[in-house]
């Protein structure tokens, strides 16, 4: 089962938040709030870029075809908790199939803490 354009964005939003909550429970400090414990959505905008099928080797003798979707998520960092949750998504990925190499996230554009374009620092 996968998200389709005729669905509202709400099931996807809820699933991404629940999945990130699980990852927070595994890797985040207990005393800090998880994504569902804070006000506001993780992302401000959700844009489906494309949907495609990919065959993946799931075990040594089994290959399955997965229907995948590529998204662009818009956000503005609200506070330190929100920044931690976004960084957790970058570190761990989003979705249920991370063990198969799916769900990884990339930054399209880096911004500073006040929304300004980030300067590149080379060491």
Short mmCIF file of C-alpha atoms in Angstrom, two decimals:
data_model
loop_
_atom_site.label_atom_id
_atom_site.label_comp_id
_atom_site.label_asym_id
_atom_site.label_seq_id
_atom_site.Cartn_x
_atom_site.Cartn_y
_atom_site.Cartn_z
CA UNK A 1 0.00 0.00 0.00
CA UNK A 2 1.33 3.44 -0.84
CA UNK A 3 0.24 7.06 -0.94
CA UNK A 4 -1.61 8.19 -4.07
CA UNK A 5 -2.51 11.70 -5.25
CA UNK A 6 -6.23 11.10 -4.65
CA UNK A 7 -5.51 10.73 -0.92
CA UNK A 8 -5.12 13.76 1.30
CA UNK A 9 -1.63 14.47 2.60
CA UNK A 10 -2.76 13.70 6.17
CA UNK A 11 -2.07 9.91 6.16
CA UNK A 12 1.45 10.53 4.84
CA UNK A 13 2.07 13.33 7.35
CA UNK A 14 0.87 11.15 10.24
CA UNK A 15 2.95 8.16 9.13
CA UNK A 16 6.12 10.23 8.74
CA UNK A 17 5.65 11.74 12.20
CA UNK A 18 4.95 8.33 13.79
CA UNK A 19 8.00 6.83 12.09
CA UNK A 20 10.21 9.69 13.25
CA UNK A 21 8.78 9.28 16.78
CA UNK A 22 9.99 5.65 16.72
CA UNK A 23 13.45 6.78 15.66
CA UNK A 24 13.48 9.45 18.36
CA UNK A 25 12.58 6.77 20.92
CA UNK A 26 15.50 4.64 19.70
CA UNK A 27 18.17 7.32 19.34
CA UNK A 28 17.03 10.48 21.13
CA UNK A 29 17.41 11.39 24.79
CA UNK A 30 14.32 10.48 26.85
CA UNK A 31 14.12 13.94 28.44
CA UNK A 32 13.69 15.71 25.06
CA UNK A 33 10.30 15.77 23.31
CA UNK A 34 9.69 13.69 20.20
CA UNK A 35 8.12 15.04 17.01
CA UNK A 36 4.54 14.31 18.12
CA UNK A 37 5.17 15.95 21.51
CA UNK A 38 5.78 19.39 19.98
CA UNK A 39 3.51 21.97 18.36
CA UNK A 40 3.39 22.26 14.59
CA UNK A 41 4.00 19.96 11.67
CA UNK A 42 7.44 18.68 10.78
CA UNK A 43 7.09 20.09 7.25
CA UNK A 44 5.18 23.07 5.83
CA UNK A 45 4.82 21.70 2.33
CA UNK A 46 4.78 18.32 0.62
CA UNK A 47 5.39 18.07 -3.12
CA UNK A 48 5.29 14.72 -4.91
CA UNK A 49 8.03 14.82 -7.57
CA UNK A 50 7.59 11.35 -9.07
CA UNK A 51 6.46 7.79 -8.43
CA UNK A 52 8.28 4.77 -9.83
CA UNK A 53 8.79 1.02 -9.33
CA UNK A 54 12.14 -0.49 -8.38
CA UNK A 55 13.10 -4.17 -7.98
CA UNK A 56 15.03 -4.75 -4.74
CA UNK A 57 16.84 -7.82 -3.47
CA UNK A 58 15.32 -8.28 0.01
CA UNK A 59 17.01 -11.61 0.82
CA UNK A 60 19.63 -13.74 -0.91
CA UNK A 61 16.95 -15.53 -2.92
CA UNK A 62 14.05 -13.07 -3.01
CA UNK A 63 13.54 -9.97 -5.12
CA UNK A 64 10.46 -7.76 -4.68
CA UNK A 65 9.26 -4.76 -6.63
CA UNK A 66 8.59 -1.68 -4.51
CA UNK A 67 6.57 1.33 -5.62
CA UNK A 68 8.50 4.38 -4.44
CA UNK A 69 7.83 8.09 -4.45
CA UNK A 70 10.25 10.99 -4.42
CA UNK A 71 9.17 14.06 -2.44
CA UNK A 72 10.28 17.57 -1.70
CA UNK A 73 9.44 18.75 1.81
CA UNK A 74 9.44 22.44 2.68
CA UNK A 75 10.17 23.67 6.18
CA UNK A 76 11.31 26.61 8.25
CA UNK A 77 13.11 25.73 11.47
CA UNK A 78 10.92 26.90 14.37
CA UNK A 79 13.07 26.10 17.38
CA UNK A 80 15.78 23.78 18.71
CA UNK A 81 13.41 20.81 19.05
CA UNK A 82 12.24 21.18 15.46
CA UNK A 83 15.87 21.43 14.29
CA UNK A 84 16.70 18.20 16.17
CA UNK A 85 13.76 16.40 14.57
CA UNK A 86 14.77 17.57 11.09
CA UNK A 87 18.36 16.47 11.71
CA UNK A 88 17.09 13.09 12.94
CA UNK A 89 15.22 12.71 9.62
CA UNK A 90 18.43 13.55 7.74
CA UNK A 91 20.46 11.10 9.85
CA UNK A 92 18.02 8.16 9.95
CA UNK A 93 15.79 8.71 6.93
CA UNK A 94 12.02 8.81 6.75
CA UNK A 95 9.63 5.93 6.24
CA UNK A 96 9.51 2.24 7.01
CA UNK A 97 12.08 0.72 4.63
CA UNK A 98 15.33 2.33 5.75
CA UNK A 99 16.96 -1.09 6.20
CA UNK A 100 16.62 -1.58 2.44
CA UNK A 101 18.34 1.72 1.71
CA UNK A 102 15.12 3.67 1.17
CA UNK A 103 13.81 6.80 2.85
CA UNK A 104 17.02 8.79 2.83
CA UNK A 105 16.81 12.60 2.78
CA UNK A 106 18.96 15.21 1.07
CA UNK A 107 19.11 18.95 1.59
CA UNK A 108 18.27 20.87 -1.57
CA UNK A 109 19.37 24.23 -0.19
CA UNK A 110 21.25 24.99 3.01
CA UNK A 111 20.09 27.97 5.04
CA UNK A 112 21.41 29.68 8.14
CA UNK A 113 19.58 29.89 11.47
CA UNK A 114 17.62 32.99 10.37
CA UNK A 115 16.62 31.69 6.93
CA UNK A 116 19.48 33.35 5.07
CA UNK A 117 21.44 31.33 2.49
CA UNK A 118 24.24 29.50 4.28
CA UNK A 119 27.79 30.31 3.31
CA UNK A 120 30.01 27.42 2.34
CA UNK A 121 32.88 26.79 4.72
CA UNK A 122 35.85 24.85 3.41
CA UNK A 123 38.50 23.62 5.80
#
